């Protein structure tokens, strides 16, 4: 049975009422202590289901909206990165979304994923908004990444593009 709860507040309030009726010892704000583990489990399962759904139906805005809410509330950086990668892959992605995703990938030390997101940001800059200046962070990040792996020609290429975008 798959239960989709649109409003977690009502769920929590219902748990509080049930716990009170059972005369359970209340936790913070009168909620039962197990509520927090229940929520974590629900968010984890919802994240898995919505993650798969977002891959199966990438153009579905309703799924992406729900997935974003669950990913942001879950506190799971890996789940959030997966959501952001799905979002940035869409044709209407913004440079700011690409930057949020790349920054999170760097935080998680997912270097290849960060580089792919920076490349996507450059593509957005070139094709969608026609302004590489808004994605100069990605150009400089790619230059740094190429330098770290010993690809000096690649680093110079991205540095030149960053210079040209600044002019």
C-alpha positions as a printed NumPy array, in Angstrom:
array([[  0.   ,   0.   ,   0.   ],
       [  1.383,   3.35 ,  -1.041],
       [  0.182,   6.221,   1.072],
       [  0.904,   9.709,  -0.16 ],
       [  0.572,  12.323,   2.554],
       [  0.046,  15.779,   1.171],
       [  0.308,  17.487,   4.517],
       [  2.825,  16.204,   7.018],
       [  1.53 ,  18.625,   9.646],
       [ -1.809,  16.816,   9.786],
       [  0.002,  13.506,  10.073],
       [  2.065,  14.773,  12.992],
       [ -0.976,  16.244,  14.718],
       [ -2.809,  12.944,  14.321],
       [  0.142,  11.092,  15.858],
       [  0.105,  13.523,  18.785],
       [ -3.602,  12.921,  19.353],
       [ -3.183,   9.15 ,  19.191],
       [ -0.228,   9.262,  21.589],
       [ -2.226,  11.429,  23.99 ],
       [ -5.202,   9.035,  23.825],
       [ -2.845,   6.128,  24.578],
       [ -1.375,   8.145,  27.461],
       [  2.128,   7.862,  26.028],
       [  4.815,  10.09 ,  27.467],
       [  5.086,  13.107,  25.168],
       [  8.304,  14.33 ,  23.608],
       [  9.044,  17.812,  22.318],
       [  5.956,  19.967,  21.794],
       [  3.766,  17.093,  22.884],
       [  4.612,  14.9  ,  19.903],
       [  5.564,  11.263,  20.502],
       [  9.28 ,  10.6  ,  20.303],
       [  8.902,   8.066,  17.503],
       [  7.32 ,  10.657,  15.217],
       [ 10.733,  11.896,  14.097],
       [ 11.873,   8.447,  13.011],
       [  8.507,   7.954,  11.281],
       [  9.013,  11.186,   9.347],
       [ 12.554,  10.274,   8.38 ],
       [ 11.371,   6.901,   7.109],
       [  8.495,   8.479,   5.16 ],
       [ 10.754,  11.076,   3.562],
       [ 13.303,   8.41 ,   2.661],
       [ 10.692,   6.188,   0.989],
       [  9.028,   9.136,  -0.733],
       [ 12.421,  10.295,  -1.999],
       [ 13.179,   6.892,  -3.493],
       [  9.784,   6.666,  -5.187],
       [  9.865,  10.24 ,  -6.494],
       [ 13.475,   9.86 ,  -7.626],
       [ 12.533,   6.897,  -9.781],
       [  9.401,   8.668, -11.028],
       [ 11.442,  11.751, -11.99 ],
       [ 13.689,   9.561, -14.128],
       [ 10.75 ,   7.731, -15.712],
       [  8.728,  10.906, -16.375],
       [ 11.349,  13.688, -16.643],
       [  8.933,  16.231, -18.121],
       [  6.343,  15.927, -15.372],
       [  6.356,  19.156, -13.374],
       [  4.096,  17.794, -10.638],
       [  6.505,  14.951,  -9.897],
       [  9.461,  17.336,  -9.9  ],
       [  7.656,  19.714,  -7.548],
       [  6.909,  16.946,  -5.061],
       [ 10.41 ,  15.532,  -5.422],
       [ 11.918,  18.937,  -4.658],
       [  9.825,  19.317,  -1.493],
       [ 10.766,  15.854,  -0.26 ],
       [ 14.449,  16.199,  -1.191],
       [ 14.779,  19.56 ,   0.549],
       [ 12.98 ,  18.413,   3.714],
       [ 14.771,  15.058,   3.923],
       [ 18.154,  16.499,   4.894],
       [ 19.765,  13.886,   2.622],
       [ 22.394,  15.646,   0.501],
       [ 22.686,  12.716,  -1.891],
       [ 18.931,  12.736,  -2.503],
       [ 19.048,  16.52 ,  -2.976],
       [ 21.879,  16.214,  -5.483],
       [ 19.909,  13.624,  -7.438],
       [ 16.922,  15.984,  -7.549],
       [ 19.087,  18.916,  -8.634],
       [ 20.723,  16.856, -11.38 ],
       [ 17.271,  15.918, -12.669],
       [ 16.187,  19.559, -12.526],
       [ 19.302,  20.908, -14.248],
       [ 18.888,  18.377, -17.077],
       [ 15.568,  19.989, -18.05 ],
       [ 15.573,  22.5  , -20.933],
       [ 14.278,  25.327, -18.726],
       [ 17.026,  25.001, -16.087],
       [ 18.67 ,  28.172, -14.832],
       [ 22.333,  28.928, -14.125],
       [ 21.454,  29.368, -10.448],
       [ 20.019,  25.85 , -10.255],
       [ 23.128,  24.483, -11.96 ],
       [ 25.312,  26.317,  -9.459],
       [ 23.375,  24.958,  -6.471],
       [ 23.789,  21.449,  -7.887],
       [ 27.5  ,  21.865,  -8.671],
       [ 28.206,  23.329,  -5.222],
       [ 26.462,  20.384,  -3.562],
       [ 28.366,  17.888,  -5.739],
       [ 31.635,  19.562,  -4.725],
       [ 30.603,  19.427,  -1.051],
       [ 29.982,  15.686,  -1.451],
       [ 33.312,  15.33 ,  -3.292],
       [ 31.477,  13.933,  -6.316],
       [ 34.024,  15.459,  -8.698],
       [ 32.781,  13.935, -11.945],
       [ 29.198,  14.91 , -11.183],
       [ 30.302,  18.449, -10.301],
       [ 32.185,  18.726, -13.584],
       [ 29.16 ,  17.48 , -15.546],
       [ 26.988,  20.077, -13.801],
       [ 29.468,  22.854, -14.597],
       [ 29.452,  21.752, -18.248],
       [ 25.65 ,  21.873, -18.184],
       [ 25.829,  25.402, -16.737],
       [ 28.06 ,  26.479, -19.62 ],
       [ 25.578,  24.998, -22.072],
       [ 22.753,  26.882, -20.361],
       [ 24.83 ,  30.051, -20.571],
       [ 25.513,  29.567, -24.264],
       [ 22.194,  28.232, -25.525],
       [ 19.479,  29.341, -23.134],
       [ 20.466,  32.781, -21.873],
       [ 23.212,  33.71 , -24.334],
       [ 25.436,  35.052, -21.57 ],
       [ 28.511,  33.177, -20.363],
       [ 29.111,  35.96 , -17.859],
       [ 26.34 ,  34.528, -15.652],
       [ 28.163,  31.191, -15.566],
       [ 31.715,  32.466, -15.114],
       [ 31.805,  30.471, -11.87 ],
       [ 31.401,  27.295, -13.97 ],
       [ 34.113,  28.318, -16.418],
       [ 36.543,  28.952, -13.566],
       [ 35.471,  25.749, -11.816],
       [ 36.102,  23.746, -14.978],
       [ 39.517,  25.354, -15.345],
       [ 40.356,  24.383, -11.773],
       [ 39.081,  20.853, -12.244],
       [ 41.069,  20.373, -15.446],
       [ 44.182,  21.717, -13.713],
       [ 43.76 ,  19.309, -10.786],
       [ 43.649,  16.29 , -13.09 ],
       [ 46.701,  17.473, -15.032],
       [ 44.875,  18.648, -18.163],
       [ 46.649,  21.979, -18.575],
       [ 45.359,  22.539, -22.107],
       [ 41.811,  22.083, -20.844],
       [ 42.444,  24.451, -17.936],
       [ 43.766,  27.123, -20.305],
       [ 40.761,  26.653, -22.61 ],
       [ 38.292,  27.318, -19.772],
       [ 40.339,  30.227, -18.417],
       [ 40.28 ,  31.858, -21.86 ],
       [ 36.517,  31.421, -22.058],
       [ 36.166,  32.98 , -18.603],
       [ 38.322,  35.923, -19.703],
       [ 36.257,  36.372, -22.88 ],
       [ 32.999,  36.195, -20.917],
       [ 34.249,  38.923, -18.567],
       [ 34.924,  41.28 , -21.495]])
